[in-house]
Amino acid sequence: MIDPTKLDRLRTKYSGSGGDDFHDPEFQRVAALQFSAGGRRVQPFAGVSTLLDAPYRPDAPESPDFGGLDIALIGVPMDLGVTNRAGARLGPRAVRAVERIGPYEHALRMVPSASCKLADVGDVPLSSRFSLEACHHDIQAFYNRVMDAGVVPLSVGGDHSITYSILKALGRERPVGLIHLDAHCDTGGSYEGAKFHHGGPFRQAVLDGVLDPERTVQIGIRGSTEYLWEFSYDSGMTVIHAEDIPERGIRSVIEEARRVVGDGPVYVSFDVDCLDPVFAPGTGTPEVGGLTTREALQILRGLAGLDVIGGDVVEVAPQYDATSNTAHAGAQMLFEILCLAVGALQKPG
């Protein structure tokens, strides 16, 4: 039986209150951002879909300062660099269709959209749907403009080759560090005459001087292509295999990642195939034995306080996932990276 005194207290406090009435100051703060007069919230299934339900500002890239944005959410619907199953060009559209991500990050106690000027600025304009080289030229040119505007880019691919051209822009003034969650190291060489494929972006970024390999950590690596990743070891990257994570523990992984990247600028790249196919079947090169979504969330949340200057979620190929779980996981990881980027913007200096 419930204690009568406790029941009377709860009745006095909550009877007659609405869904927008809260007593905890933290919950009051969040609710004030979500409820309009009369206790109404925006219906999650209504309106035009955008990345993380952010305002839609396709006009922002037309302005030199991107409309004064702090953070731009950007789609990069290009998958000409895949080595296996195509389809990640539909990733941005699938992630936009996911509803009810945020606005509150309960573990970090953040409402990132309330702490910065944020918008979905649409997709990178690509001049050709057929030319991989032309697409990468367009991607780098677009992100150079993002850099010129002083805006932090958070992107949804597209295949993982897009990260190479993004890093070419973000690392143009100094090499950046990298936290890379993936099943594959993606440090292979040129294959069949192409260097822009999704299995080699980070080798090319190092060789171009925009990525610091000794400030790079790759987490969740596994599968039969280990022999392709010699460059990771030879260049000084830190590789953490998926099968080692349960034994060493998530806290140890976080501590090593933070030690490797240090206090300098760092980019976060999340390939959904770092997750086990149970959680993310909708991707081009699935590998069994991957991270759980809970493990991935723990790792990302453990990076709070780092100088995150950008990030991406790539390789969501929705047509291989009838449940939409892959896009849902991708959207949640994008939200976590957004929290990291907002935290970096709020740091003094």
Short mmCIF file of C-alpha atoms in Angstrom, two decimals:
data_model
loop_
_atom_site.label_atom_id
_atom_site.label_comp_id
_atom_site.label_asym_id
_atom_site.label_seq_id
_atom_site.Cartn_x
_atom_site.Cartn_y
_atom_site.Cartn_z
CA MET A 1 0.00 0.00 0.00
CA ILE A 2 1.20 3.49 -0.77
CA ASP A 3 1.79 5.69 2.25
CA PRO A 4 -1.33 7.91 2.68
CA THR A 5 0.76 10.93 3.58
CA LYS A 6 2.84 10.51 0.44
CA LEU A 7 -0.29 10.06 -1.66
CA ASP A 8 -1.81 13.25 -0.25
CA ARG A 9 1.39 15.13 -1.05
CA LEU A 10 1.43 13.86 -4.65
CA ARG A 11 -2.25 14.70 -5.11
CA THR A 12 -1.73 18.21 -3.80
CA LYS A 13 1.30 18.75 -6.01
CA TYR A 14 0.14 17.15 -9.27
CA SER A 15 -3.67 16.94 -9.39
CA GLY A 16 -5.00 19.37 -11.93
CA SER A 17 -1.57 20.11 -13.41
CA GLY A 18 -0.98 19.89 -17.14
CA GLY A 19 1.65 18.08 -19.17
CA ASP A 20 3.68 21.30 -19.30
CA ASP A 21 3.76 21.83 -15.52
CA PHE A 22 7.07 20.95 -13.89
CA HIS A 23 8.68 21.71 -10.56
CA ASP A 24 12.30 20.78 -11.22
CA PRO A 25 14.10 23.90 -12.58
CA GLU A 26 16.00 21.86 -15.18
CA PHE A 27 12.82 20.28 -16.51
CA GLN A 28 11.07 23.66 -16.43
CA ARG A 29 13.84 25.08 -18.64
CA VAL A 30 13.47 22.33 -21.22
CA ALA A 31 9.67 22.40 -21.17
CA ALA A 32 9.62 26.16 -21.72
CA LEU A 33 11.42 25.58 -25.01
CA GLN A 34 8.96 22.93 -26.17
CA PHE A 35 5.48 23.94 -25.04
CA SER A 36 3.54 26.85 -26.46
CA ALA A 37 0.76 28.69 -24.66
CA GLY A 38 -1.95 26.24 -23.73
CA GLY A 39 0.45 23.35 -23.23
CA ARG A 40 0.77 22.34 -26.89
CA ARG A 41 3.84 20.81 -28.50
CA VAL A 42 4.71 20.50 -32.17
CA GLN A 43 3.46 17.19 -33.51
CA PRO A 44 6.55 15.10 -34.36
CA PHE A 45 4.89 13.61 -37.43
CA ALA A 46 3.78 16.96 -38.90
CA GLY A 47 5.57 19.48 -41.10
CA VAL A 48 8.62 19.20 -43.32
CA SER A 49 11.33 16.75 -42.21
CA THR A 50 14.76 18.20 -41.48
CA LEU A 51 17.91 16.90 -39.83
CA LEU A 52 17.22 16.77 -36.07
CA ASP A 53 14.06 18.86 -36.68
CA ALA A 54 16.24 21.94 -37.06
CA PRO A 55 14.95 25.01 -38.91
CA TYR A 56 15.31 24.63 -42.66
CA ARG A 57 17.59 27.30 -44.16
CA PRO A 58 18.50 26.33 -47.75
CA ASP A 59 19.19 30.03 -48.35
CA ALA A 60 22.03 30.14 -45.78
CA PRO A 61 24.80 28.92 -48.12
CA GLU A 62 24.04 31.85 -50.42
CA SER A 63 25.33 34.24 -47.75
CA PRO A 64 29.08 34.62 -47.03
CA ASP A 65 28.38 34.14 -43.31
CA PHE A 66 25.84 31.34 -43.83
CA GLY A 67 23.15 33.52 -42.30
CA GLY A 68 25.07 33.90 -39.05
CA LEU A 69 24.74 30.22 -38.15
CA ASP A 70 26.97 28.64 -35.52
CA ILE A 71 26.35 25.09 -36.75
CA ALA A 72 25.13 23.89 -40.14
CA LEU A 73 23.54 20.47 -40.63
CA ILE A 74 24.37 19.35 -44.15
CA GLY A 75 23.35 16.43 -46.33
CA VAL A 76 25.85 14.90 -48.74
CA PRO A 77 23.83 12.46 -50.89
CA MET A 78 26.72 10.84 -52.76
CA ASP A 79 27.69 7.15 -52.78
CA LEU A 80 29.79 6.74 -55.92
CA GLY A 81 32.73 5.61 -53.79
CA VAL A 82 31.25 2.40 -52.36
CA THR A 83 32.96 -0.95 -52.84
CA ASN A 84 29.94 -3.11 -52.08
CA ARG A 85 26.24 -2.26 -51.79
CA ALA A 86 25.24 1.18 -53.07
CA GLY A 87 22.44 3.24 -51.54
CA ALA A 88 23.96 5.64 -49.00
CA ARG A 89 23.00 8.52 -51.30
CA LEU A 90 19.59 8.12 -49.69
CA GLY A 91 21.05 8.45 -46.19
CA PRO A 92 20.37 12.17 -45.68
CA ARG A 93 16.75 11.74 -46.71
CA ALA A 94 16.31 8.76 -44.38
CA VAL A 95 17.88 10.54 -41.40
CA ARG A 96 15.72 13.60 -42.03
CA ALA A 97 12.64 11.37 -41.84
CA VAL A 98 13.47 10.22 -38.30
CA GLU A 99 11.41 12.04 -35.70
CA ARG A 100 11.70 12.58 -31.93
CA ILE A 101 15.49 12.89 -31.64
CA GLY A 102 16.18 15.43 -28.93
CA PRO A 103 15.80 18.19 -28.01
CA TYR A 104 17.01 17.10 -24.56
CA GLU A 105 20.16 15.04 -24.03
CA HIS A 106 19.48 13.60 -20.59
CA ALA A 107 22.94 12.15 -19.91
CA LEU A 108 24.75 15.39 -20.74
CA ARG A 109 21.82 17.53 -19.51
CA MET A 110 21.87 19.65 -22.64
CA VAL A 111 19.40 21.22 -25.05
CA PRO A 112 21.90 21.91 -27.84
CA SER A 113 19.45 23.71 -30.11
CA ALA A 114 18.86 26.29 -27.38
CA SER A 115 22.56 27.08 -27.03
CA CYS A 116 23.49 27.89 -30.62
CA LYS A 117 22.14 29.15 -33.93
CA LEU A 118 21.48 25.93 -35.81
CA ALA A 119 19.85 25.02 -39.13
CA ASP A 120 19.57 22.32 -41.75
CA VAL A 121 21.00 24.08 -44.81
CA GLY A 122 20.06 21.34 -47.26
CA ASP A 123 22.39 19.22 -49.38
CA VAL A 124 25.74 19.96 -50.96
CA PRO A 125 24.98 20.89 -54.59
CA LEU A 126 26.66 18.29 -56.77
CA SER A 127 27.34 19.11 -60.41
CA SER A 128 27.28 15.47 -61.56
CA ARG A 129 25.56 12.35 -60.34
CA PHE A 130 27.99 10.26 -62.39
CA SER A 131 31.50 11.62 -61.69
CA LEU A 132 33.09 10.73 -58.37
CA GLU A 133 35.92 13.20 -58.94
CA ALA A 134 33.50 16.04 -59.74
CA CYS A 135 31.50 15.28 -56.60
CA HIS A 136 34.59 15.52 -54.43
CA HIS A 137 35.53 18.81 -56.05
CA ASP A 138 32.07 20.12 -55.22
CA ILE A 139 32.18 18.83 -51.65
CA GLN A 140 35.53 20.43 -50.89
CA ALA A 141 34.46 23.73 -52.45
CA PHE A 142 31.27 23.78 -50.36
CA TYR A 143 33.07 23.06 -47.09
CA ASN A 144 35.72 25.66 -47.89
CA ARG A 145 32.85 28.15 -47.86
CA VAL A 146 31.63 26.72 -44.57
CA MET A 147 35.13 27.24 -43.16
CA ASP A 148 35.30 30.79 -44.52
CA ALA A 149 32.04 31.55 -42.70
CA GLY A 150 33.35 30.20 -39.39
CA VAL A 151 30.51 27.69 -39.19
CA VAL A 152 30.81 24.21 -37.65
CA PRO A 153 29.61 21.56 -40.14
CA LEU A 154 27.79 18.40 -39.08
CA SER A 155 27.08 16.21 -42.08
CA VAL A 156 25.09 13.15 -43.09
CA GLY A 157 26.34 11.03 -45.99
CA GLY A 158 26.64 9.52 -48.35
CA ASP A 159 29.52 7.07 -48.31
CA HIS A 160 32.61 7.54 -46.18
CA SER A 161 34.69 8.97 -49.00
CA ILE A 162 32.96 12.32 -48.39
CA THR A 163 34.95 12.76 -45.18
CA TYR A 164 38.17 13.10 -47.16
CA SER A 165 37.02 16.24 -48.96
CA ILE A 166 35.45 17.64 -45.78
CA LEU A 167 38.79 17.21 -43.98
CA LYS A 168 40.58 18.86 -46.90
CA ALA A 169 38.61 21.99 -46.03
CA LEU A 170 38.58 21.76 -42.24
CA GLY A 171 42.27 20.87 -42.04
CA ARG A 172 43.53 23.36 -44.59
CA GLU A 173 45.14 25.63 -41.97
CA ARG A 174 46.43 22.89 -39.63
CA PRO A 175 46.02 19.13 -39.45
CA VAL A 176 43.16 18.04 -37.21
CA GLY A 177 42.71 15.06 -34.93
CA LEU A 178 40.11 12.39 -35.55
CA ILE A 179 37.83 10.14 -33.53
CA HIS A 180 36.63 7.56 -36.01
CA LEU A 181 34.01 4.91 -35.16
CA ASP A 182 33.83 2.27 -37.86
CA ALA A 183 34.15 -1.43 -38.66
CA HIS A 184 36.95 -0.56 -41.10
CA CYS A 185 40.00 1.70 -40.80
CA ASP A 186 39.44 3.16 -44.28
CA THR A 187 43.14 3.70 -44.86
CA GLY A 188 43.52 1.67 -48.05
CA GLY A 189 45.29 2.87 -51.16
CA SER A 190 43.98 3.67 -54.62
CA TYR A 191 41.97 0.88 -56.22
CA GLU A 192 41.13 0.50 -59.90
CA GLY A 193 42.43 3.98 -60.60
CA ALA A 194 40.36 5.73 -57.91
CA LYS A 195 41.63 7.32 -54.69
CA PHE A 196 38.25 8.75 -53.63
CA HIS A 197 36.62 5.43 -52.66
CA HIS A 198 35.20 4.94 -49.18
CA GLY A 199 37.96 2.55 -48.14
CA GLY A 200 40.75 5.12 -48.18
CA PRO A 201 39.72 8.64 -47.06
CA PHE A 202 41.96 8.78 -44.02
CA ARG A 203 45.13 7.66 -45.80
CA GLN A 204 44.58 10.41 -48.36
CA ALA A 205 43.84 12.98 -45.64
CA VAL A 206 47.11 12.17 -43.86
CA LEU A 207 49.13 12.27 -47.08
CA ASP A 208 47.57 15.64 -47.91
CA GLY A 209 48.65 16.98 -44.53
CA VAL A 210 45.14 17.73 -43.22
CA LEU A 211 44.86 14.86 -40.71
CA ASP A 212 47.31 14.13 -37.89
CA PRO A 213 47.64 10.32 -37.66
CA GLU A 214 49.13 10.47 -34.16
CA ARG A 215 45.98 12.29 -33.02
CA THR A 216 43.68 9.74 -34.68
CA VAL A 217 41.87 6.91 -32.90
CA GLN A 218 39.80 4.30 -34.76
CA ILE A 219 37.22 2.44 -32.68
CA GLY A 220 35.21 -0.71 -33.45
CA ILE A 221 37.50 -2.12 -36.15
CA ARG A 222 36.88 -5.75 -37.14
CA GLY A 223 36.28 -8.10 -40.04
CA SER A 224 38.24 -9.81 -42.78
CA THR A 225 39.88 -6.70 -44.28
CA GLU A 226 42.40 -6.11 -41.49
CA TYR A 227 45.25 -6.72 -43.94
CA LEU A 228 44.22 -3.58 -45.85
CA TRP A 229 44.87 -1.25 -42.94
CA GLU A 230 48.68 -1.32 -42.72
CA PHE A 231 48.76 2.46 -43.18
CA SER A 232 46.90 2.99 -39.90
CA TYR A 233 49.63 1.25 -37.92
CA ASP A 234 52.57 2.59 -39.91
CA SER A 235 51.37 6.19 -39.62
CA GLY A 236 50.82 6.00 -35.85
CA MET A 237 47.03 5.82 -35.65
CA THR A 238 45.53 4.16 -32.58
CA VAL A 239 43.33 1.21 -33.57
CA ILE A 240 40.86 -0.28 -31.06
CA HIS A 241 39.26 -3.50 -32.27
CA ALA A 242 35.65 -4.26 -31.49
CA GLU A 243 36.43 -7.60 -29.87
CA ASP A 244 38.73 -5.90 -27.35
CA ILE A 245 36.15 -3.41 -26.12
CA PRO A 246 34.11 -5.70 -23.81
CA GLU A 247 37.25 -6.88 -22.02
CA ARG A 248 38.87 -3.48 -21.58
CA GLY A 249 35.61 -1.59 -20.92
CA ILE A 250 34.05 1.55 -22.34
CA ARG A 251 35.69 3.82 -19.79
CA SER A 252 39.13 2.68 -20.91
CA VAL A 253 38.23 3.29 -24.56
CA ILE A 254 37.06 6.82 -23.74
CA GLU A 255 40.19 7.56 -21.73
CA GLU A 256 42.44 6.41 -24.54
CA ALA A 257 40.51 8.37 -27.16
CA ARG A 258 40.77 11.53 -25.09
CA ARG A 259 44.47 10.96 -24.50
CA VAL A 260 45.18 10.42 -28.20
CA VAL A 261 43.39 13.51 -29.51
CA GLY A 262 44.38 15.79 -26.62
CA ASP A 263 43.25 19.40 -26.46
CA GLY A 264 43.56 20.24 -30.16
CA PRO A 265 40.83 20.46 -32.79
CA VAL A 266 39.18 17.13 -33.48
CA TYR A 267 36.71 15.80 -36.05
CA VAL A 268 34.26 13.00 -35.17
CA SER A 269 33.34 10.58 -37.96
CA PHE A 270 30.70 7.92 -37.30
CA ASP A 271 30.21 5.14 -39.85
CA VAL A 272 27.02 3.26 -38.95
CA ASP A 273 28.73 -0.04 -39.74
CA CYS A 274 30.67 0.37 -36.50
CA LEU A 275 27.39 -0.88 -35.02
CA ASP A 276 26.58 -4.57 -35.20
CA PRO A 277 24.18 -5.37 -38.08
CA VAL A 278 21.60 -6.30 -35.45
CA PHE A 279 21.36 -2.56 -34.73
CA ALA A 280 22.24 -1.18 -38.18
CA PRO A 281 21.55 -3.59 -41.05
CA GLY A 282 21.03 -0.73 -43.49
CA THR A 283 24.60 -0.16 -44.63
CA GLY A 284 26.81 -1.14 -47.53
CA THR A 285 29.47 -3.24 -45.78
CA PRO A 286 28.01 -4.75 -42.60
CA GLU A 287 30.33 -6.68 -40.26
CA VAL A 288 29.07 -8.92 -37.45
CA GLY A 289 30.49 -8.48 -33.97
CA GLY A 290 30.11 -4.72 -33.75
CA LEU A 291 29.23 -2.19 -31.09
CA THR A 292 25.80 -1.92 -29.55
CA THR A 293 24.00 1.40 -29.80
CA ARG A 294 24.38 1.78 -26.03
CA GLU A 295 28.14 1.35 -26.28
CA ALA A 296 28.37 3.87 -29.10
CA LEU A 297 26.33 6.40 -27.14
CA GLN A 298 28.54 5.92 -24.09
CA ILE A 299 31.67 6.53 -26.13
CA LEU A 300 30.34 9.67 -27.78
CA ARG A 301 29.04 11.10 -24.52
CA GLY A 302 32.41 10.42 -22.96
CA LEU A 303 34.03 12.83 -25.42
CA ALA A 304 32.26 15.87 -23.94
CA GLY A 305 34.65 18.77 -23.48
CA LEU A 306 36.86 18.04 -26.49
CA ASP A 307 37.42 20.71 -29.14
CA VAL A 308 35.04 19.19 -31.70
CA ILE A 309 35.15 21.30 -34.88
CA GLY A 310 32.90 19.11 -37.03
CA GLY A 311 31.56 15.65 -37.56
CA ASP A 312 29.59 13.32 -39.74
CA VAL A 313 27.39 10.23 -39.83
CA VAL A 314 27.87 8.18 -42.98
CA GLU A 315 26.93 4.95 -44.79
CA VAL A 316 23.22 4.90 -43.90
CA ALA A 317 21.68 2.90 -46.76
CA PRO A 318 18.00 2.73 -45.82
CA GLN A 319 16.81 0.33 -48.50
CA TYR A 320 18.54 -2.56 -46.70
CA ASP A 321 16.62 -1.92 -43.49
CA ALA A 322 12.85 -2.36 -43.49
CA THR A 323 12.65 -1.28 -39.84
CA SER A 324 14.32 2.17 -40.25
CA ASN A 325 16.48 1.31 -37.20
CA THR A 326 19.68 2.23 -39.03
CA ALA A 327 18.49 5.73 -39.86
CA HIS A 328 17.18 6.08 -36.31
CA ALA A 329 20.56 5.12 -34.87
CA GLY A 330 22.30 7.47 -37.30
CA ALA A 331 20.09 10.38 -36.27
CA GLN A 332 20.74 9.72 -32.59
CA MET A 333 24.51 9.64 -33.17
CA LEU A 334 24.26 12.91 -35.10
CA PHE A 335 22.46 14.41 -32.11
CA GLU A 336 25.24 13.29 -29.78
CA ILE A 337 27.89 14.81 -32.05
CA LEU A 338 25.84 18.01 -32.11
CA CYS A 339 26.01 18.09 -28.32
CA LEU A 340 29.79 17.73 -28.46
CA ALA A 341 30.08 20.55 -31.00
CA VAL A 342 27.85 22.86 -28.96
CA GLY A 343 29.89 22.09 -25.87
CA ALA A 344 33.07 23.04 -27.73
CA LEU A 345 31.50 26.35 -28.83
CA GLN A 346 30.64 27.16 -25.23
CA LYS A 347 34.16 26.62 -23.91
CA PRO A 348 35.91 29.83 -22.82
CA GLY A 349 38.32 31.24 -25.41
#
